[in-house]
C-alpha positions as CSV (number, residue, x, y, z in Angstrom):
1,M,-32.9,28.1,-28.3
2,N,-36.4,29.1,-27.5
3,P,-37.2,30.7,-24.1
4,V,-39.2,27.7,-22.8
5,S,-36.3,25.4,-23.6
6,K,-33.9,27.7,-21.8
7,A,-36.1,27.7,-18.7
8,K,-36.5,24.0,-18.7
9,L,-32.8,23.3,-19.5
10,S,-31.7,25.6,-16.7
11,R,-33.9,23.8,-14.2
12,I,-32.7,20.4,-15.4
13,L,-29.1,21.4,-15.3
14,L,-29.4,22.8,-11.8
15,S,-31.3,19.8,-10.7
16,V,-28.4,17.6,-11.9
17,V,-26.0,19.7,-9.9
18,I,-28.1,19.6,-6.8
19,V,-28.6,15.9,-6.9
20,N,-25.0,15.3,-7.8
21,T,-23.9,17.4,-4.8
22,A,-25.9,15.4,-2.3
23,V,-25.4,11.9,-3.8
24,V,-21.6,12.3,-4.4
25,S,-21.0,13.8,-0.9
26,V,-22.8,11.0,0.8
27,A,-21.1,8.3,-1.4
28,V,-17.7,9.8,-0.8
29,D,-18.1,10.3,3.0
30,W,-20.1,7.2,4.0
31,N,-17.2,4.9,4.1
32,A,-13.9,3.9,5.9
33,T,-12.0,7.0,4.7
34,H,-14.4,9.4,6.4
35,I,-17.4,8.5,8.7
36,F,-16.2,5.0,9.5
37,N,-12.5,5.9,9.7
38,P,-11.2,4.5,13.1
39,T,-8.6,7.2,13.3
40,W,-11.2,10.0,13.3
41,V,-12.4,11.1,16.7
42,P,-16.1,10.3,17.3
43,H,-17.1,13.9,17.4
44,A,-15.5,14.5,13.9
45,R,-17.6,11.6,12.5
46,F,-20.7,13.1,14.2
47,H,-20.1,16.4,12.5
48,D,-19.6,14.7,9.1
49,V,-23.0,12.9,9.5
50,V,-24.7,16.2,10.5
51,M,-23.2,18.0,7.5
52,L,-24.4,15.2,5.2
53,W,-27.9,15.4,6.7
54,L,-28.0,19.1,6.3
55,L,-26.7,19.0,2.8
56,S,-29.2,16.3,1.7
57,S,-32.0,18.3,3.4
58,L,-31.0,21.6,1.8
59,S,-30.7,19.8,-1.6
60,A,-34.3,18.5,-1.3
61,I,-35.5,22.0,-0.4
62,A,-33.5,23.4,-3.3
63,L,-35.2,21.0,-5.7
64,W,-38.6,21.8,-4.4
65,L,-37.9,25.6,-4.8
66,L,-36.6,25.0,-8.3
67,W,-39.7,23.2,-9.6
68,R,-42.6,24.6,-7.6
69,R,-44.9,27.3,-8.9
70,S,-44.0,30.6,-7.3
71,A,-45.0,34.3,-7.4
72,E,-41.2,35.0,-7.1
73,P,-39.5,32.3,-9.2
74,Q,-36.3,34.4,-9.4
75,V,-35.9,34.2,-5.6
76,S,-36.6,30.4,-5.6
77,F,-34.1,29.9,-8.4
78,A,-31.4,32.0,-6.7
79,I,-31.7,30.1,-3.5
80,A,-31.7,26.7,-5.3
81,T,-28.6,27.8,-7.1
82,L,-26.9,28.9,-3.9
83,V,-27.3,25.6,-2.1
84,P,-24.7,23.6,-4.2
85,M,-22.6,26.7,-5.0
86,L,-22.1,27.5,-1.3
87,F,-21.4,23.9,-0.5
88,W,-18.6,23.5,-3.2
89,F,-17.0,26.9,-2.8
90,P,-15.0,26.2,0.4
91,F,-13.1,23.4,-1.5
92,F,-11.1,26.2,-3.1
93,F,-9.9,27.9,0.1
94,T,-10.4,25.8,3.3
95,T,-6.9,24.5,3.3
96,L,-5.6,28.0,3.2
97,L,-7.8,29.1,6.2
98,V,-7.3,26.2,8.5
99,P,-3.8,24.8,9.0
100,G,-3.6,21.0,9.1
101,T,-6.6,20.5,6.8
102,S,-6.1,18.5,3.6
103,L,-7.9,17.8,0.4
104,I,-6.7,14.2,0.5
105,A,-8.6,11.6,2.5
106,I,-5.8,9.1,2.6
107,P,-2.3,10.4,3.5
108,N,0.3,9.8,0.8
109,E,-2.4,8.9,-1.7
110,P,-1.0,9.4,-5.2
111,L,-2.9,12.1,-7.1
112,P,-3.6,12.1,-10.8
113,T,-1.6,14.7,-12.7
114,L,-2.1,16.8,-15.7
115,A,1.1,18.2,-17.3
116,G,2.8,17.5,-14.0
117,I,0.3,19.4,-11.9
118,P,-1.5,17.4,-9.3
119,I,-5.3,17.2,-9.7
120,Y,-7.4,16.9,-6.6
121,P,-10.5,14.9,-7.6
122,N,-12.7,16.7,-5.0
123,V,-11.6,20.1,-6.4
124,A,-12.2,19.0,-9.9
125,I,-15.8,17.9,-9.0
126,A,-16.3,21.2,-7.1
127,T,-15.1,23.1,-10.2
128,V,-17.5,21.2,-12.6
129,N,-20.5,21.7,-10.2
130,E,-19.7,25.4,-9.8
131,I,-19.5,25.9,-13.5
132,L,-22.7,23.9,-14.3
133,A,-24.6,25.8,-11.6
134,A,-23.4,29.1,-13.0
135,I,-24.5,28.1,-16.5
136,G,-27.9,27.0,-15.2
137,Y,-28.3,30.3,-13.4
138,W,-27.3,32.3,-16.5
139,L,-29.7,30.3,-18.7
140,Y,-32.5,31.0,-16.4
141,H,-31.8,34.7,-16.3
142,S,-31.4,35.0,-20.0
143,H,-34.8,33.4,-20.3
144,Q,-36.2,35.9,-17.8
145,A,-34.6,38.8,-19.8
146,F,-36.3,37.4,-23.0
147,K,-39.7,37.3,-21.2
148,R,-39.4,41.0,-20.1
149,E,-38.7,42.0,-23.8
150,I,-41.9,40.4,-25.0
């Protein structure tokens, strides 16, 4: 793959991850299982809306950083990569840190299984986004290494 293609592919891939992060999060939370859940205390709903606003805003900034011309594109790229990666990372450990938290929105909801192992859809989405963001970051840096060799 030529270096121009790697640079463009890395930006496109990371853009998909950034947009997916914002859109999926709003789509999953803006319903009766989360924000409009009558069993949630009003302040918890408030915090979810604030989190979604912050995530959407940071995602827009990440896209801008990713595609703008910059004297330090590696810094812009790193920050744009960190936005979705930092959002998805807590899906792997939050339930271990805070007792009483759950990866399931609806109690007793049956989970899909793979070889008898329960698969949490949100953790699967987090895993895919983390991997794709890492690949995008790697592609960008392999392009930068090629540019330095020339």
